[in-house]
Short mmCIF file of C-alpha atoms in Angstrom, two decimals:
data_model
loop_
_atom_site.label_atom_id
_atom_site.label_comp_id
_atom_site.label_asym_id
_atom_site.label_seq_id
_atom_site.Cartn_x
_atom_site.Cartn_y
_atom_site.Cartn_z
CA UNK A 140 106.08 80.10 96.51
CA UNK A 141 103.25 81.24 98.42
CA UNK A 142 102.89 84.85 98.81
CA UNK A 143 100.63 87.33 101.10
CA UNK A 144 99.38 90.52 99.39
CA UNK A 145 98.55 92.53 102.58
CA UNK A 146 95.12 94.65 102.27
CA UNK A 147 94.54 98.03 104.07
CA UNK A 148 91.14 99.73 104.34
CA UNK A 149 91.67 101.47 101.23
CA UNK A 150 94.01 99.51 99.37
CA UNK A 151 93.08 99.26 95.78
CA UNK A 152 95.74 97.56 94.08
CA UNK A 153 95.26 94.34 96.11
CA UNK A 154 93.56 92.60 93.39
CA UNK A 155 96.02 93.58 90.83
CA UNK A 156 98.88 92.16 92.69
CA UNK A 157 96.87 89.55 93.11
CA UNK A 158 96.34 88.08 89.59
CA UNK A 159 99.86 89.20 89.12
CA UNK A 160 101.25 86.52 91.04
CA UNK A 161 98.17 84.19 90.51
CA UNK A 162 97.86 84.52 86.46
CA UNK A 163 101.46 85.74 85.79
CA UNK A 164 103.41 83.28 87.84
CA UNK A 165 100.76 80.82 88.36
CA UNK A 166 101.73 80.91 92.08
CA UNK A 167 99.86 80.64 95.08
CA UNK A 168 98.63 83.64 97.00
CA UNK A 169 96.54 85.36 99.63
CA UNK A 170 94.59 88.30 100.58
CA UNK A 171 95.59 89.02 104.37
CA UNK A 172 93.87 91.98 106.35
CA UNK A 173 95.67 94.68 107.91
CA UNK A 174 94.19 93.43 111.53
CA UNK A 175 95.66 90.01 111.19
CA UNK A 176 98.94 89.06 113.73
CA UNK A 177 101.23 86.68 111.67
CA UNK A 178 102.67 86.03 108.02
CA UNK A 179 103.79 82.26 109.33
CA UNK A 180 103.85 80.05 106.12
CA UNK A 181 104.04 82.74 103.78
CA UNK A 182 107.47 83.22 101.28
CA UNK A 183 106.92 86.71 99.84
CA UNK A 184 105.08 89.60 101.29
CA UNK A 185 103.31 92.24 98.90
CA UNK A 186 102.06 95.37 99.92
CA UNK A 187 100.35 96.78 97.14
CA UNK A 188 99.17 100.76 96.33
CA UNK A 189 96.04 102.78 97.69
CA UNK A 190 95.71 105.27 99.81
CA UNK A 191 95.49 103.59 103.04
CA UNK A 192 93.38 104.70 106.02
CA UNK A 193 92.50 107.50 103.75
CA UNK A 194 96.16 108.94 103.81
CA UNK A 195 95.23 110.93 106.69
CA UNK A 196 98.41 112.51 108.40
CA UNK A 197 100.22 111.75 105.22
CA UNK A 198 100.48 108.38 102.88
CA UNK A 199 101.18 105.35 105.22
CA UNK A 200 101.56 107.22 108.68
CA UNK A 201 98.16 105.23 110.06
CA UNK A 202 99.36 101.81 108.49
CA UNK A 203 102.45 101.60 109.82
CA UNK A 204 100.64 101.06 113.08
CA UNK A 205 98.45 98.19 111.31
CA UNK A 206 98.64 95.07 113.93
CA UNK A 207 99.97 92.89 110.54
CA UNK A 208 102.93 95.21 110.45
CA UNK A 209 105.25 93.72 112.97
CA UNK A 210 105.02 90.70 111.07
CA UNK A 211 106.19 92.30 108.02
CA UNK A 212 109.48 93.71 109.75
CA UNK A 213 109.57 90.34 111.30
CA UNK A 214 109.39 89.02 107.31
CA UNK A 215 111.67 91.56 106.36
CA UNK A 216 114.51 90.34 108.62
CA UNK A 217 114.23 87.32 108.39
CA UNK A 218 115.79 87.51 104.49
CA UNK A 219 111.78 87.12 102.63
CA UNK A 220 111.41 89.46 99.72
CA UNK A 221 109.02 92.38 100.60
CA UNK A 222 107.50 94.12 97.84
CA UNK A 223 106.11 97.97 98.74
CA UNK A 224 104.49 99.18 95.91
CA UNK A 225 102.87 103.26 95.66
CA UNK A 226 100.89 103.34 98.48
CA UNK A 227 103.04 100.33 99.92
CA UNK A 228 106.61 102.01 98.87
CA UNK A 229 105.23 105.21 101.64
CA UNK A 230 104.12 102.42 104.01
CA UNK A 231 107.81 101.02 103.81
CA UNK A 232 109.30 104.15 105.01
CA UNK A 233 107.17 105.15 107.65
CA UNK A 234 107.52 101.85 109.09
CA UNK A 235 111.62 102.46 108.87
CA UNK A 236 112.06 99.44 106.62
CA UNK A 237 113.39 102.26 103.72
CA UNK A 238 115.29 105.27 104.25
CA UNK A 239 113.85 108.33 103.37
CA UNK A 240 110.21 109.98 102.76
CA UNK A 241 107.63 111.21 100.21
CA UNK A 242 106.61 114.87 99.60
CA UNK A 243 103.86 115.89 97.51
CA UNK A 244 104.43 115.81 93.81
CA UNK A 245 106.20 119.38 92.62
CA UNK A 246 103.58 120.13 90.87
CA UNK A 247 100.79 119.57 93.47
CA UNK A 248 98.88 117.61 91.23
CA UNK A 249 97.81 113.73 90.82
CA UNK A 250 99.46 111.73 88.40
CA UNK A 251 98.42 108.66 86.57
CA UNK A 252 100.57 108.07 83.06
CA UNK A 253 103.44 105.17 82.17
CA UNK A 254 106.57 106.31 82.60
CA UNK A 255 109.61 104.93 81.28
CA UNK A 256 112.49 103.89 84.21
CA UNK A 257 115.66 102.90 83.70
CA UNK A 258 116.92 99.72 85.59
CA UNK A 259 119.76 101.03 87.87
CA UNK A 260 120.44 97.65 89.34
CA UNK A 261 120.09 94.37 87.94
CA UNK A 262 121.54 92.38 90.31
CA UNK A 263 118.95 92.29 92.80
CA UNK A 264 116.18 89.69 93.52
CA UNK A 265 113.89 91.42 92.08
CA UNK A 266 115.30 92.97 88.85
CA UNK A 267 117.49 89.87 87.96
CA UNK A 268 115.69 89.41 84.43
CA UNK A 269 116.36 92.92 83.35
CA UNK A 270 118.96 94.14 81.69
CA UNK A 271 121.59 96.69 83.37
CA UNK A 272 120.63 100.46 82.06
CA UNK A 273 117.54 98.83 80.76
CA UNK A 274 114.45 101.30 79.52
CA UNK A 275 111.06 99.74 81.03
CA UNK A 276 107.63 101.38 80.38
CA UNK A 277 105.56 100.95 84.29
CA UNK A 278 102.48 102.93 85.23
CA UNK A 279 102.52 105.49 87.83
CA UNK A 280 99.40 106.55 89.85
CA UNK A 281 100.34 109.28 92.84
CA UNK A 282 100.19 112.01 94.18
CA UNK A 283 102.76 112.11 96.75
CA UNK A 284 105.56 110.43 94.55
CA UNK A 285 108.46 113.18 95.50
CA UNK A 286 110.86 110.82 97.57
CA UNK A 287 113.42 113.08 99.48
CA UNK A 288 116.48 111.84 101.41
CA UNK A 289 118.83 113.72 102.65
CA UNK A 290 122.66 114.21 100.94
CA UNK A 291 124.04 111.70 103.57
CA UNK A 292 121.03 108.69 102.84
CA UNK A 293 121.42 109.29 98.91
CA UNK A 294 124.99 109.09 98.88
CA UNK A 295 124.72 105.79 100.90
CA UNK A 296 121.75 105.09 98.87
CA UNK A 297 124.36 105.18 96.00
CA UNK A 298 127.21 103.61 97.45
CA UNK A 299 125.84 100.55 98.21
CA UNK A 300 123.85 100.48 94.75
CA UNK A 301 120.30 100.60 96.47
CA UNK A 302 118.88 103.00 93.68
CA UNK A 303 117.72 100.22 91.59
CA UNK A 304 115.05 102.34 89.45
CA UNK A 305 115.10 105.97 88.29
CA UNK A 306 112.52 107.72 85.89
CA UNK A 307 114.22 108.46 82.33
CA UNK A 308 113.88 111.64 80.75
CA UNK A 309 111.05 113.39 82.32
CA UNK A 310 110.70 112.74 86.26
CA UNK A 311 106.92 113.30 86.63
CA UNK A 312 107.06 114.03 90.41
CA UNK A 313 110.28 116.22 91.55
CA UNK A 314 112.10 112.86 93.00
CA UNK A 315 115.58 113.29 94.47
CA UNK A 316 117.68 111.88 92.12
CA UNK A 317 115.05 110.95 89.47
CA UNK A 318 114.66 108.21 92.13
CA UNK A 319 111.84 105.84 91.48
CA UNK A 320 112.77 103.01 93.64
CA UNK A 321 115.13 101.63 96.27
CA UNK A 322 116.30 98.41 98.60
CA UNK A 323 117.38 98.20 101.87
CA UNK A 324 121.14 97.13 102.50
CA UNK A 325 119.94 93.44 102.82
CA UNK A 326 118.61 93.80 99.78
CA UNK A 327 115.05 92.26 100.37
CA UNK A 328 112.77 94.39 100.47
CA UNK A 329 112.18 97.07 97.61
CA UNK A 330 109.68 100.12 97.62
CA UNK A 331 108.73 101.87 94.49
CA UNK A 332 106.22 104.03 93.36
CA UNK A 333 105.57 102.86 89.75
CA UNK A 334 103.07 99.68 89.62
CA UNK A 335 104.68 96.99 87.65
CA UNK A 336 101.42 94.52 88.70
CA UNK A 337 99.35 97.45 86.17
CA UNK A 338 101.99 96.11 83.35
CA UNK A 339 102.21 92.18 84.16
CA UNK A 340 100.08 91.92 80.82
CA UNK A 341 100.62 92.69 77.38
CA UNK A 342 97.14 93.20 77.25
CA UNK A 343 97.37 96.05 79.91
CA UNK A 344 99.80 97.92 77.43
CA UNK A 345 103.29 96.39 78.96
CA UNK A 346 104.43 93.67 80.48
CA UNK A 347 107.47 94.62 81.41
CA UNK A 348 106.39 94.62 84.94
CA UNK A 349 106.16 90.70 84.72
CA UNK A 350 109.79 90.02 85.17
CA UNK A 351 110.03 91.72 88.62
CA UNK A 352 107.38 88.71 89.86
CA UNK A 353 109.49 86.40 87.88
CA UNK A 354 112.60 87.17 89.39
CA UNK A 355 111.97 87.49 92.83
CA UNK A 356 109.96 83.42 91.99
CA UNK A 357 113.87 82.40 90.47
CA UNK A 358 114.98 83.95 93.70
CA UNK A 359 112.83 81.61 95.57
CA UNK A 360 113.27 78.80 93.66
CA UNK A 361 117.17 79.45 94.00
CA UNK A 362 116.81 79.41 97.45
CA UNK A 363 114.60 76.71 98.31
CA UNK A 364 116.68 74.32 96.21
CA UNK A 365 120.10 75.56 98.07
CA UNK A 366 117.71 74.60 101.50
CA UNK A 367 117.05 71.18 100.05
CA UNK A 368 120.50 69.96 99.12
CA UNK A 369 122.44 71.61 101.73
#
């Protein structure tokens, strides 16, 4: 699998995605920048967490213009697995890949603490190593965390089971529906605010993140193999 990690002027969560799929997966991966045209040859797309351009106008508004970001919707429906993650989960929705938007967190204030989430849905490409209903511990690091939808785009949000992680107990940020990450329809591409590449390491404090990179690899794996022998 060979997967892009997309950098923004201001990303800075590139180089932990990174050596997630690099040391974790023992995959191959590349930096591309923001100015670049194409994703041709690539399997997975990461964006990873920052605060792009500055997050002037709000979190992600400049990026989504970002000439690499056609190819990402391109990516994105064409069936790859996109991964938005913080920084990258806000560039996901203001580029209309994910439904909804991010407020500032209730209490006004930056956050950086692990959280614990449940896993809402297991049956995903990314979450297919975790457990249903299970209790991971992820970092967060935000301070404009709040998703909001409207009552329409969470109950559809619900119907069609694209809540796949909410925070347990405590939500640190005022999220609708304790929401702390989502899917499109098609399933592919997932935005969320917590890091998992910041716990792809025991040695970071969890690891728990790890399996996210693992399963969307199986997914791959899965896939290419159905390619081969069909």
């Amino acid at each position: 699998m060979k997967t892009a990690v997309i950098v923004f002027p201001g990303s800075n969560c590139d180089q932990d995605m990174y050596y997630a799929i690099k040391d974790g997966l023992g995959e191959e991966v590349e930096y591309v920048w923001h100015a670049e045209t194409s994703l041709d040859g690539f399997d997975a797309v990461m964006i990873p967490g920052g605060f792009s351009y500055g997050d002037y106008l709000r979190s992600g508004a400049i990026a989504r213009f970002a000439g690499i970001m056609p190819a990402v919707i391109e990516a994105a429906k064409a069936g790859k697995p996109v991964l938005g993650v913080c920084n990258g989960f806000q560039i996901l929705l203001e580029a209309g890949l994910l439904p909804g938007a991010m407020l500032k967190n209730k209490h006004l204030k930056f956050i950086c603490e692990t959280v614990h989430l449940k896993t809402e849905n297991n049956e995903t490409l990314f979450t297919s190593l975790y457990k249903k209903d299970e209790i991971i511990r992820i970092p967060i690091a935000h301070g404009e965390g709040n998703y909001y939808c409207d009552d329409e785009t969470l109950q559809g949000l619900r119907d069609n089971h694209q809540i796949v992680f909410t925070y347990d107990g405590e939500n640190p940020n005022g999220s609708r529906a304790d929401i702390a990450g989502i899917i499109n329809k098609a399933g592919n591409v997932l935005g969320m605010m917590p890091h998992p590449e910041r716990a792809a390491d025991a040695l970071l404090g969890s690891d728990d993140g790890l399996r996210l990179f693992q399963s969307i690899l199986n997914h791959w794996r899965e896939s290419a193999h159905a390619a081969y022998t069909s």
